[in-house]
mmCIF file of C-alpha atoms and ligand atoms in Angstrom:
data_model
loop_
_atom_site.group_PDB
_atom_site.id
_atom_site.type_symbol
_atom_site.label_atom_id
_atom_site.label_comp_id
_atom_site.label_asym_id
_atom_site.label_seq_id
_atom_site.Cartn_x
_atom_site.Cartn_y
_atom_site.Cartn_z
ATOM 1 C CA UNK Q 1 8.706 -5.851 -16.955
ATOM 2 C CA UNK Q 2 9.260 -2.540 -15.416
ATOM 3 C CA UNK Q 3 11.375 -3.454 -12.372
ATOM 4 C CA UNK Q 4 13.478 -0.651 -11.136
ATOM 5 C CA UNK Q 5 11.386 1.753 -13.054
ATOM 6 C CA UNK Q 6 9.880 4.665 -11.008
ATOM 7 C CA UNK Q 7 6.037 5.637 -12.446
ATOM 8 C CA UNK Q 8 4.421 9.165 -11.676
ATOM 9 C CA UNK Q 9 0.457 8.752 -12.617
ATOM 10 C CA UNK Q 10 -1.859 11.712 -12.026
ATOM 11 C CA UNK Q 11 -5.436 11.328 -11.654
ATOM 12 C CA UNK Q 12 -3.747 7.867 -9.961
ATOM 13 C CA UNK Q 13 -6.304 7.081 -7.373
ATOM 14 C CA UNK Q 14 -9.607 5.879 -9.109
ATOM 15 C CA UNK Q 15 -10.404 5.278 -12.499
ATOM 16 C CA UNK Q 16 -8.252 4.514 -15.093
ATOM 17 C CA UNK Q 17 -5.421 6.185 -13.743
ATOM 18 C CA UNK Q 18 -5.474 3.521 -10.929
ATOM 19 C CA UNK Q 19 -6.280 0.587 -12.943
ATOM 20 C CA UNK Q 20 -3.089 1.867 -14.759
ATOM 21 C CA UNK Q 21 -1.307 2.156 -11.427
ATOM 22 C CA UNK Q 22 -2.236 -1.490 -10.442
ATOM 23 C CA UNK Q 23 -0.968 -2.693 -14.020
ATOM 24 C CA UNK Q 24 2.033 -1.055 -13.429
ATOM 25 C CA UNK Q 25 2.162 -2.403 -9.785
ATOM 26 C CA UNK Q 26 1.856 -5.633 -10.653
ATOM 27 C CA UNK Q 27 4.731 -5.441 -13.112
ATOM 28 C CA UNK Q 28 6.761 -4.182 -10.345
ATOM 29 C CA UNK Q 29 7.326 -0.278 -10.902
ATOM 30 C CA UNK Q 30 7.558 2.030 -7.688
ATOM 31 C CA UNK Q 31 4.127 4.095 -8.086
ATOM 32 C CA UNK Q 32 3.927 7.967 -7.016
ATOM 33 C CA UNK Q 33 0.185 8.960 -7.374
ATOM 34 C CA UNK Q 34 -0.929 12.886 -7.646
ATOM 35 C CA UNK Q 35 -4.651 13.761 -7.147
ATOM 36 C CA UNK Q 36 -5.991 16.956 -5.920
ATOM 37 C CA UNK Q 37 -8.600 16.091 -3.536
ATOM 38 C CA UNK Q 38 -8.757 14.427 -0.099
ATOM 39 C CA UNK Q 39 -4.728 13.040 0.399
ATOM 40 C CA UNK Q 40 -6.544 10.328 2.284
ATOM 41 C CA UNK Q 41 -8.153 8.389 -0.461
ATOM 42 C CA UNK Q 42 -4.811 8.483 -2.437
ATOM 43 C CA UNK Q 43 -2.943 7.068 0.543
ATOM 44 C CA UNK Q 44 -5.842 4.486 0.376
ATOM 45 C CA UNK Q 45 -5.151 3.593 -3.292
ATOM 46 C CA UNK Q 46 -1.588 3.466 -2.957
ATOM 47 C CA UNK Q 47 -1.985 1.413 0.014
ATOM 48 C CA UNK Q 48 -3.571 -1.296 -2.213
ATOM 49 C CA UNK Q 49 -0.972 -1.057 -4.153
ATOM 50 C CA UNK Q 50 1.700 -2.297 -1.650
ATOM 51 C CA UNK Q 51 0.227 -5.710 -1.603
ATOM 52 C CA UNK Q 52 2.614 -5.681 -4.738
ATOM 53 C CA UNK Q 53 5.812 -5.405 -2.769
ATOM 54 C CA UNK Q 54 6.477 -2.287 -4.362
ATOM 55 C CA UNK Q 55 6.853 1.375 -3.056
ATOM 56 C CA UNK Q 56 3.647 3.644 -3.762
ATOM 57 C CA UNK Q 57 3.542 7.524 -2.121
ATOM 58 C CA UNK Q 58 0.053 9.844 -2.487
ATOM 59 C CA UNK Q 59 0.656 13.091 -3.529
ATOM 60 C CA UNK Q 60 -1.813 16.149 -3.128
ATOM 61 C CA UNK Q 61 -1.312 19.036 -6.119
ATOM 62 C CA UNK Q 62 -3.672 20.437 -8.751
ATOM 63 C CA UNK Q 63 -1.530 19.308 -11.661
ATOM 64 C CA UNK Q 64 -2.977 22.928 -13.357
ATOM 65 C CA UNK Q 65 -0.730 24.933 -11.128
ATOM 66 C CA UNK Q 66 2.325 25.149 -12.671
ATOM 67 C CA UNK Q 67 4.395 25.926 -9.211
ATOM 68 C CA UNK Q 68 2.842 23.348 -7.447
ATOM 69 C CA UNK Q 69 3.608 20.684 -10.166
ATOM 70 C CA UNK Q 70 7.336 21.883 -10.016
ATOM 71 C CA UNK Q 71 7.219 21.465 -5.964
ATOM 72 C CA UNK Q 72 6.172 17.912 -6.454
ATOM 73 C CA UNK Q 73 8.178 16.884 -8.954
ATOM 74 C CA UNK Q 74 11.014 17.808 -6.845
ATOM 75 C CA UNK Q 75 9.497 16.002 -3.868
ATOM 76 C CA UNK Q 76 8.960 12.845 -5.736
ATOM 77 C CA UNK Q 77 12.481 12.661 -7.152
ATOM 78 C CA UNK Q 78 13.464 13.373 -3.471
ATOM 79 C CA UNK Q 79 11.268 10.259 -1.923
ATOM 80 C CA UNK Q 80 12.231 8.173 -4.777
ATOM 81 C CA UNK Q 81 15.377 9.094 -6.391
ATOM 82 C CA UNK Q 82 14.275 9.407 -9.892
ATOM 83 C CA UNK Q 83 11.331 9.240 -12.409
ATOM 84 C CA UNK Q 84 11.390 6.871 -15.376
ATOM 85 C CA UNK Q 85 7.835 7.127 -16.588
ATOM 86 C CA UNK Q 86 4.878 9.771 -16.603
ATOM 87 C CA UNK Q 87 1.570 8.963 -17.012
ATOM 88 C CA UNK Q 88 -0.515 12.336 -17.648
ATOM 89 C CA UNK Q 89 -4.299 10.888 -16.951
ATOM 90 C CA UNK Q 90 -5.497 13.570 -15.049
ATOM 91 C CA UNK Q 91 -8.711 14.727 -16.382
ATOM 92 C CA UNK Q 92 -12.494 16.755 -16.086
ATOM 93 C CA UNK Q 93 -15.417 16.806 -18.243
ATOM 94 C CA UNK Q 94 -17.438 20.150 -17.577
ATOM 95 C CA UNK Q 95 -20.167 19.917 -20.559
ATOM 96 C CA UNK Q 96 -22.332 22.451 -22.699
ATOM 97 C CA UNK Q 97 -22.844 23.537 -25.915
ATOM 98 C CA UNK Q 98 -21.157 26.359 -27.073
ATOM 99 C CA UNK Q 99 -23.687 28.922 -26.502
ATOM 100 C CA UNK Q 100 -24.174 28.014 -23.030
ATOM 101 C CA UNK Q 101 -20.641 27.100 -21.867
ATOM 102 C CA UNK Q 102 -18.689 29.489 -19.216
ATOM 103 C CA UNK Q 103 -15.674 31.252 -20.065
ATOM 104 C CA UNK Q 104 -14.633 29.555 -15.985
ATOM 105 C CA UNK Q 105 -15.399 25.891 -17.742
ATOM 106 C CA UNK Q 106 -13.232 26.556 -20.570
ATOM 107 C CA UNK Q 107 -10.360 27.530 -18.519
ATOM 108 C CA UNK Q 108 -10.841 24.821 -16.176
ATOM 109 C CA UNK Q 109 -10.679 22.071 -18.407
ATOM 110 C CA UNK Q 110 -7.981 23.173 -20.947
ATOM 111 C CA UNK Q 111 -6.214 24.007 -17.486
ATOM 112 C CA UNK Q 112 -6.646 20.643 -15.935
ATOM 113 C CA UNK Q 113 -6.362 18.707 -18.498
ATOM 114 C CA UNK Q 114 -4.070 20.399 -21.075
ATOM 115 C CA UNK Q 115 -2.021 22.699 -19.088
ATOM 116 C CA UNK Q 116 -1.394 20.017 -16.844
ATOM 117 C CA UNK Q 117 0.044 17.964 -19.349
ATOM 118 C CA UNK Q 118 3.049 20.771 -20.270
ATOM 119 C CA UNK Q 119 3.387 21.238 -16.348
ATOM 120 C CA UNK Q 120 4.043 17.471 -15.729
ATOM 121 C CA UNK Q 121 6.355 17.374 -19.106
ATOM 122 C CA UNK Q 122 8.578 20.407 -18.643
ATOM 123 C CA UNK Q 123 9.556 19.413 -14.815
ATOM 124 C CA UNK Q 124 9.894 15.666 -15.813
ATOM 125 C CA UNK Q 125 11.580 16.193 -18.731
ATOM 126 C CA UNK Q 126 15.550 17.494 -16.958
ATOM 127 C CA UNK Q 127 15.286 14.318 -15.036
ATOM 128 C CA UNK Q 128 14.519 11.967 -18.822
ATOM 129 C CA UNK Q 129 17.106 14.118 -20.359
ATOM 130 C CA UNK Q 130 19.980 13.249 -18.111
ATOM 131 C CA UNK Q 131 18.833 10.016 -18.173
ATOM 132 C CA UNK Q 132 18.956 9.185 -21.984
ATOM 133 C CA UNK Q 133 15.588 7.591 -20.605
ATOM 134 C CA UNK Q 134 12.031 8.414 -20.383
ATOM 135 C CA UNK Q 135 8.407 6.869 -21.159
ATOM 136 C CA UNK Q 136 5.436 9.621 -21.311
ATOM 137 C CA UNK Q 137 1.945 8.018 -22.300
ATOM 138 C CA UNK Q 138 -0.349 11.026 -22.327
ATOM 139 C CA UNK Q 139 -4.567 10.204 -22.164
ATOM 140 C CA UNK Q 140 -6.154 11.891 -25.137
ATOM 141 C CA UNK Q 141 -9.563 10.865 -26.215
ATOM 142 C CA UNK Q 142 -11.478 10.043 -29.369
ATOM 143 C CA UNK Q 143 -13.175 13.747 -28.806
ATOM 144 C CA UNK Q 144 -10.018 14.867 -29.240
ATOM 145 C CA UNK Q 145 -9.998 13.341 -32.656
ATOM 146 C CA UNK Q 146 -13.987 13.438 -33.861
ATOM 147 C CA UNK Q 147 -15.073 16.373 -31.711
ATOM 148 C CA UNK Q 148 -17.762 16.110 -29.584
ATOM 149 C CA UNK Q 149 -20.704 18.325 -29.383
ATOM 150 C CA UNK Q 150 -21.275 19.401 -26.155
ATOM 151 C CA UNK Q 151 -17.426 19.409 -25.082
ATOM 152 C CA UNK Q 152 -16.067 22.137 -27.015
ATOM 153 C CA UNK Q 153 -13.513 22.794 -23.570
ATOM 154 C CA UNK Q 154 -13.249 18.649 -23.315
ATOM 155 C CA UNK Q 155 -12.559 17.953 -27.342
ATOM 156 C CA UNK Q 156 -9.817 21.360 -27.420
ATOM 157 C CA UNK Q 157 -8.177 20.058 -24.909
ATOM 158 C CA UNK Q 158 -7.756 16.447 -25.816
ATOM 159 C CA UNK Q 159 -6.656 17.502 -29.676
ATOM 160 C CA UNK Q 160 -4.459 19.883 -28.333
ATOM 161 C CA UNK Q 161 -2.466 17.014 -25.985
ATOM 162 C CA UNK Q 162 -2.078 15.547 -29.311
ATOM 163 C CA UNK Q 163 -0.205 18.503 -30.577
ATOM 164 C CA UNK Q 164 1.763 18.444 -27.633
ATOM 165 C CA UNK Q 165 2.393 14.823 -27.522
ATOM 166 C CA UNK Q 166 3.577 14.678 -31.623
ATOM 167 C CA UNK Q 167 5.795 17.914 -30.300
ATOM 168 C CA UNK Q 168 7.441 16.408 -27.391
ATOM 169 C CA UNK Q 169 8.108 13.048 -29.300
ATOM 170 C CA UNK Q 170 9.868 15.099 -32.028
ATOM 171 C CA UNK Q 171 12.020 17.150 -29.322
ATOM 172 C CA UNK Q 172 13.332 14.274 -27.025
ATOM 173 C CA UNK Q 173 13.293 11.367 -29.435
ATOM 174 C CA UNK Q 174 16.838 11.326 -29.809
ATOM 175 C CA UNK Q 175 17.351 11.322 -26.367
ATOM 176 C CA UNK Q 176 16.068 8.150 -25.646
ATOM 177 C CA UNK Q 177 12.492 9.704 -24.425
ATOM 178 C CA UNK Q 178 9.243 8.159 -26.255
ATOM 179 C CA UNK Q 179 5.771 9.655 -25.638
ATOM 180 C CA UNK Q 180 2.496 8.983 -27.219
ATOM 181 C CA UNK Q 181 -0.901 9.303 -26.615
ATOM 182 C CA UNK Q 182 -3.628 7.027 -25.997
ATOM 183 C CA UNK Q 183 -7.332 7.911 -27.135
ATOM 184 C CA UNK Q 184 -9.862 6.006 -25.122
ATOM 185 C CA UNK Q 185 -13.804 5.694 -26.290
ATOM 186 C CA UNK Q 186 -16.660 5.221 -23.885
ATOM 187 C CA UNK Q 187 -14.597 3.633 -20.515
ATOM 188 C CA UNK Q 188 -16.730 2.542 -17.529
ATOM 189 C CA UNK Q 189 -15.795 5.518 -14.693
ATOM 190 C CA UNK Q 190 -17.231 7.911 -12.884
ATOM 191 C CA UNK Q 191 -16.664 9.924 -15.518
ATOM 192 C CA UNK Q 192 -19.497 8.203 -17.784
ATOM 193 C CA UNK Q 193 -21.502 6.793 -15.556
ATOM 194 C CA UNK Q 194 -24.000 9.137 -15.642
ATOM 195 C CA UNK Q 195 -23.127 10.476 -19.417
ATOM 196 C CA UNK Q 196 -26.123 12.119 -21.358
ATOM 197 C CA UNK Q 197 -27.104 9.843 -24.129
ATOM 198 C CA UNK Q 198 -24.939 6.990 -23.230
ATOM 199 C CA UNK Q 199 -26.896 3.830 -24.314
ATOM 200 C CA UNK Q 200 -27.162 5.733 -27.855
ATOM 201 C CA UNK Q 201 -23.293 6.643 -28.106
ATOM 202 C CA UNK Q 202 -22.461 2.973 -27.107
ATOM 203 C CA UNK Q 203 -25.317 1.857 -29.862
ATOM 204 C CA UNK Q 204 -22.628 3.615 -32.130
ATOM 205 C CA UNK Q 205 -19.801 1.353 -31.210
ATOM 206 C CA UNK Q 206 -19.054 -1.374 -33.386
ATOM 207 C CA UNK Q 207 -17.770 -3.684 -30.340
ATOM 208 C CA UNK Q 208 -21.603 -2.576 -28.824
ATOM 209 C CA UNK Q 209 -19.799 -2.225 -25.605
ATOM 210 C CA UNK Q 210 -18.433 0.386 -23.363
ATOM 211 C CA UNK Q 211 -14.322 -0.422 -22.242
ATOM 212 C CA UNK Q 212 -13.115 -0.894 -19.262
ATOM 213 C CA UNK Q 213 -10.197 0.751 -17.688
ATOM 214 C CA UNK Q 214 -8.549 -2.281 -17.870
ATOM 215 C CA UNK Q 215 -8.936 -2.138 -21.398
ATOM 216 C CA UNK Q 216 -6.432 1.618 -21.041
ATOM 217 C CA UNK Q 217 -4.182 0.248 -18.726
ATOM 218 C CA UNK Q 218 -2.844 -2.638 -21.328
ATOM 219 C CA UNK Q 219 -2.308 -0.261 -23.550
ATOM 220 C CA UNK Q 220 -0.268 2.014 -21.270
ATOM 221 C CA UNK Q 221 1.553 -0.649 -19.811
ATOM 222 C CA UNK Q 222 2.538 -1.672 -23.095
ATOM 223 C CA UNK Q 223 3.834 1.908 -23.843
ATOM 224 C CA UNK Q 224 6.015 2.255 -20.413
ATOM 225 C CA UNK Q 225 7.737 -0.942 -21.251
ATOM 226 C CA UNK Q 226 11.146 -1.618 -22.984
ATOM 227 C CA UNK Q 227 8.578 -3.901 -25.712
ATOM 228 C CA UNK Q 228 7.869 -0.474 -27.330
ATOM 229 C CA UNK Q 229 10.815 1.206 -27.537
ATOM 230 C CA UNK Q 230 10.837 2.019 -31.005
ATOM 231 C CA UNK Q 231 7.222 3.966 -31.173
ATOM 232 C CA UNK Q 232 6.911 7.307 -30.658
ATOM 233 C CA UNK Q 233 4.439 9.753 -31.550
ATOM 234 C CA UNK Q 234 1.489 7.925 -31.911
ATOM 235 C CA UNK Q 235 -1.820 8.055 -30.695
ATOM 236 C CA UNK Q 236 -3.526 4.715 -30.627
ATOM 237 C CA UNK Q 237 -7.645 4.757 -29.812
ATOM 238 C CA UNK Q 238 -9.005 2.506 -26.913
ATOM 239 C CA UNK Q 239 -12.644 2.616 -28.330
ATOM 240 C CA UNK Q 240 -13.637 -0.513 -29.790
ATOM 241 C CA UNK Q 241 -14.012 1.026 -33.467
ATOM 242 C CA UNK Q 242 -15.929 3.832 -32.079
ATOM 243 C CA UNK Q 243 -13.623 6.693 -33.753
ATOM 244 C CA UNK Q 244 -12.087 4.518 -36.834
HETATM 245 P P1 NAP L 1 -12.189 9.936 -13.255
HETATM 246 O O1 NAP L 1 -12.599 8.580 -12.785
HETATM 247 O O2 NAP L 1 -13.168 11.056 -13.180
HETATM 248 O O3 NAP L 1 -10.832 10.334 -12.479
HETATM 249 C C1 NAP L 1 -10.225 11.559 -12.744
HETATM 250 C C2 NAP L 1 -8.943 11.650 -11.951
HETATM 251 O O4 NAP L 1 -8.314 12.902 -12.242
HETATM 252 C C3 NAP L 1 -9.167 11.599 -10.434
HETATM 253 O O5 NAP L 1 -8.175 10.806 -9.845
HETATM 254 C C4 NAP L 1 -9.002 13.075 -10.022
HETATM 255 O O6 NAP L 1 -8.485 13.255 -8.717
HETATM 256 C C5 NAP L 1 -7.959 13.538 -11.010
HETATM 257 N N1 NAP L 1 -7.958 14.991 -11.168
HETATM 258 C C6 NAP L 1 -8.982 15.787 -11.569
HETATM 259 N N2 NAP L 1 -8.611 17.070 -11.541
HETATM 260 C C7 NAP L 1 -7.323 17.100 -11.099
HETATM 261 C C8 NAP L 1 -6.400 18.148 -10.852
HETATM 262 N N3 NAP L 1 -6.701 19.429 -11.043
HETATM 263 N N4 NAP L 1 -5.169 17.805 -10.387
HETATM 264 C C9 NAP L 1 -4.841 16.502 -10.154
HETATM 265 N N5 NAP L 1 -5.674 15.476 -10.384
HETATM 266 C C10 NAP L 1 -6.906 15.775 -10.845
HETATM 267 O O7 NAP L 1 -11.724 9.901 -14.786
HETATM 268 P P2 NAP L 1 -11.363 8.692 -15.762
HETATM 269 O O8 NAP L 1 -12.588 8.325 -16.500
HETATM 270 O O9 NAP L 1 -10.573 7.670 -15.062
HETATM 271 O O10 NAP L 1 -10.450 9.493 -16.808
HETATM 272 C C11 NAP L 1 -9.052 9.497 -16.770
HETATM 273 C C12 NAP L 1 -8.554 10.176 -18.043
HETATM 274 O O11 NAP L 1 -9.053 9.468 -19.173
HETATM 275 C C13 NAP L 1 -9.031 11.617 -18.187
HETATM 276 O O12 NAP L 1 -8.005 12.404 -18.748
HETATM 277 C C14 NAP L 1 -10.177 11.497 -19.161
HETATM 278 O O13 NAP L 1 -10.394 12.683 -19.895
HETATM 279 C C15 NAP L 1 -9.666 10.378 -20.049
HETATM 280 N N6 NAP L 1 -10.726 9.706 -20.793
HETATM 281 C C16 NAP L 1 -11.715 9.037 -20.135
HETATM 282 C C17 NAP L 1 -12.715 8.410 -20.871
HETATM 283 C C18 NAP L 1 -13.832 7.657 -20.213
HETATM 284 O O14 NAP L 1 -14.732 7.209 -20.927
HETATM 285 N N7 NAP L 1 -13.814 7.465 -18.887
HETATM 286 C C19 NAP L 1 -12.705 8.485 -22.269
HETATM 287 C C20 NAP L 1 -11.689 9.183 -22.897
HETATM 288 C C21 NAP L 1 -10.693 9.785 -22.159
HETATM 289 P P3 NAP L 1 -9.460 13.284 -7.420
HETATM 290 O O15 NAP L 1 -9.896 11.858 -7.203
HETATM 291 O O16 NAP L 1 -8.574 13.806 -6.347
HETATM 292 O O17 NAP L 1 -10.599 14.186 -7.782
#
C-alpha cells in the first residue's frame, strides 16, 4: 500500500508512534524516526523495523527547536531523497491543575507538542508542494476536544493542533496535500500507565476498555494511504466512545 512512499514519524521509537512505524513498515514505506533522547534506542527500533525489507534511519532532534527540525528535515531528504508522509506523534503530558501548574510546564508542552507540529509542517511542506503530493496525520487527543482537568498545557495544545491541522488542510488542499488529525482516548503507553484515576476514566468508556496503539496505527495507516485521498481536515477520535 505505501510502496515507494518515504514516512517521517516523530516520537517513532516506542509507543504509538512505533506501532505506527511498524504498520507503515509492514506496508512497505521507507521509515525515518526522530526522538530526542538516547539515538541508541531509536537505532534499536528502526532496526526492528528492517526485518521488513525496508529502509529505516534514527534521528536525534527535539522536534520543539525550530532550527534543529529544519537541519533534519534537510538531512532526511538527503539520506532518502524525499518525504511523502509526516506523522507528527511526538508528545508530553506534564500535569496540574491550574493553580499549581509552572509557567516552564506550559511552555514545554505547547512547545513539544504544538510547536513541534508547525516546525515539522513548514520544513515538510516545500518538499509536498513540489510534489503535488503529501499525507500529514497529526495526533490530537480527545482532551483536545473535552478538556481535561488537570492538563490545561496538555488539552491547549492538542485543540490548538486542531486549529492547525483544519488550517493546513485548507492551505495545501489543492495541491494534492491532505492532513488530518487523529484524537486518541485512553491508549496503553507509557504515557498512561501510571495515569491518576485511570480505572475510573476507563469506567467512563463505553467500550470499558483502554486502546491499544494498534488501535492508532490503523487509523493512521489508513490516512497515509492513496484509500483516503479524498479526506481532509478531519479529526477522527480513537477512544472507543469515550469523547462522542
Ligand atoms: P510515549 O509512549 O510517551 O512516547 C512519546 C514519544 O515522543 C517518545 O518517542 C519520545 O521520544 C517522543 N518525544 C517526546 N518529546 C520529544 C521531543 N521534544 N522531540 C522529539 N520527540 C519527543 O507517548 P504515546 O502514548 O505513544 O503518545 C504519542 C502521541 O499520542 C502523543 O502526542 C500523545 O499526546 C498522543 N496521545 C496519547 C494518548 C495515550 O493514551 N497514550 C492519548 C491521546 C493522545 P523519546 O523516546 O526519545 O523520549
Amino acid at each position: 500500500m505505501l510502496k515507494g512512499k518515504v514516512a517521517v514519524i516523530t516520537g517513532g521509537s516506542r509507543g504509538i508512534g512505533f506501532t505506527v512505524a511498524q504498520k507503515m513498515a509492514e506496508n512497505h514505506a521507507d521509515i525515518a524516526l526522530i526522538d530526542v533522547g538516547n539515538i541508541e534506542n531509536t537505532q534499536a527500533s528502526c532496526d526492528m523495523l528492517k526485518v521488513f525489507g525496508v529502509n529505516a534511519r534514527p534521528y536525534q532532534c527535539d522536534v520543539s527547536d525550530f532550527t534543529a527540525v529544519k537541519a533534519t528535515v534537510a538531512q532526511i531528504v538527503k539520506d532518502f531523497g524525499t518525504i511523502d508522509i509526516l506523522v507528527n506523534n511526538a508528545g508530553i503530558t506534564r500535569d496540574s491543575l491550574i493553580f499549581s501548574m509552572s509557567e516552564e510546564n506550559w511552555d514545554a508542552v505547547i512547545n513539544i507538542n504544538l510547536k513541534s507540529v508547525f516546525n515539522m509542517t513548514k520544513h515538510c511542506s516545500p518538499i509536498f508542494l513540489k510534489k503535488h503530493y503529501g499525507k500529514i496525520i497529526n495526533v490530537s487527543s480527545i482532551a483536545g476536544l473535552m478538556g481535561n482537568a488537570g492538563q490545561v498545557n496538555y488539552s491547549a495544545s492538542k485543540a490548538g493542533i486542531i486549529g492547525v491541522t483544519k488550517t493546513i488542510a485548507r492551505e495545501l488542499g489543492a495541491r494534492g496535500i491532505c492532513c488530518n488529525a487523529v484524537a486518541p482516548g485512553v491508549i496503553d503507553t507509557d504515557m498512561t500507565k501510571d495515569l491518576p484515576g485511570r480505572d475510573k476514566l476507563i469506567e467512563s468508556v463505553p467500550m470499558k476498555k483502554a486502546g491499544k496503539p494498534e488501535d492508532v496505527a490503523n487509523l493512521v495507516l489508513f490516512l497515509a494511504s492513496p484509500v483516503s485521498d479524498y479526506i481532509t481536515g478531519e479529526v477522527i477520535r480513537v477512544d472507543g466512545g469515550m469523547a462522542m
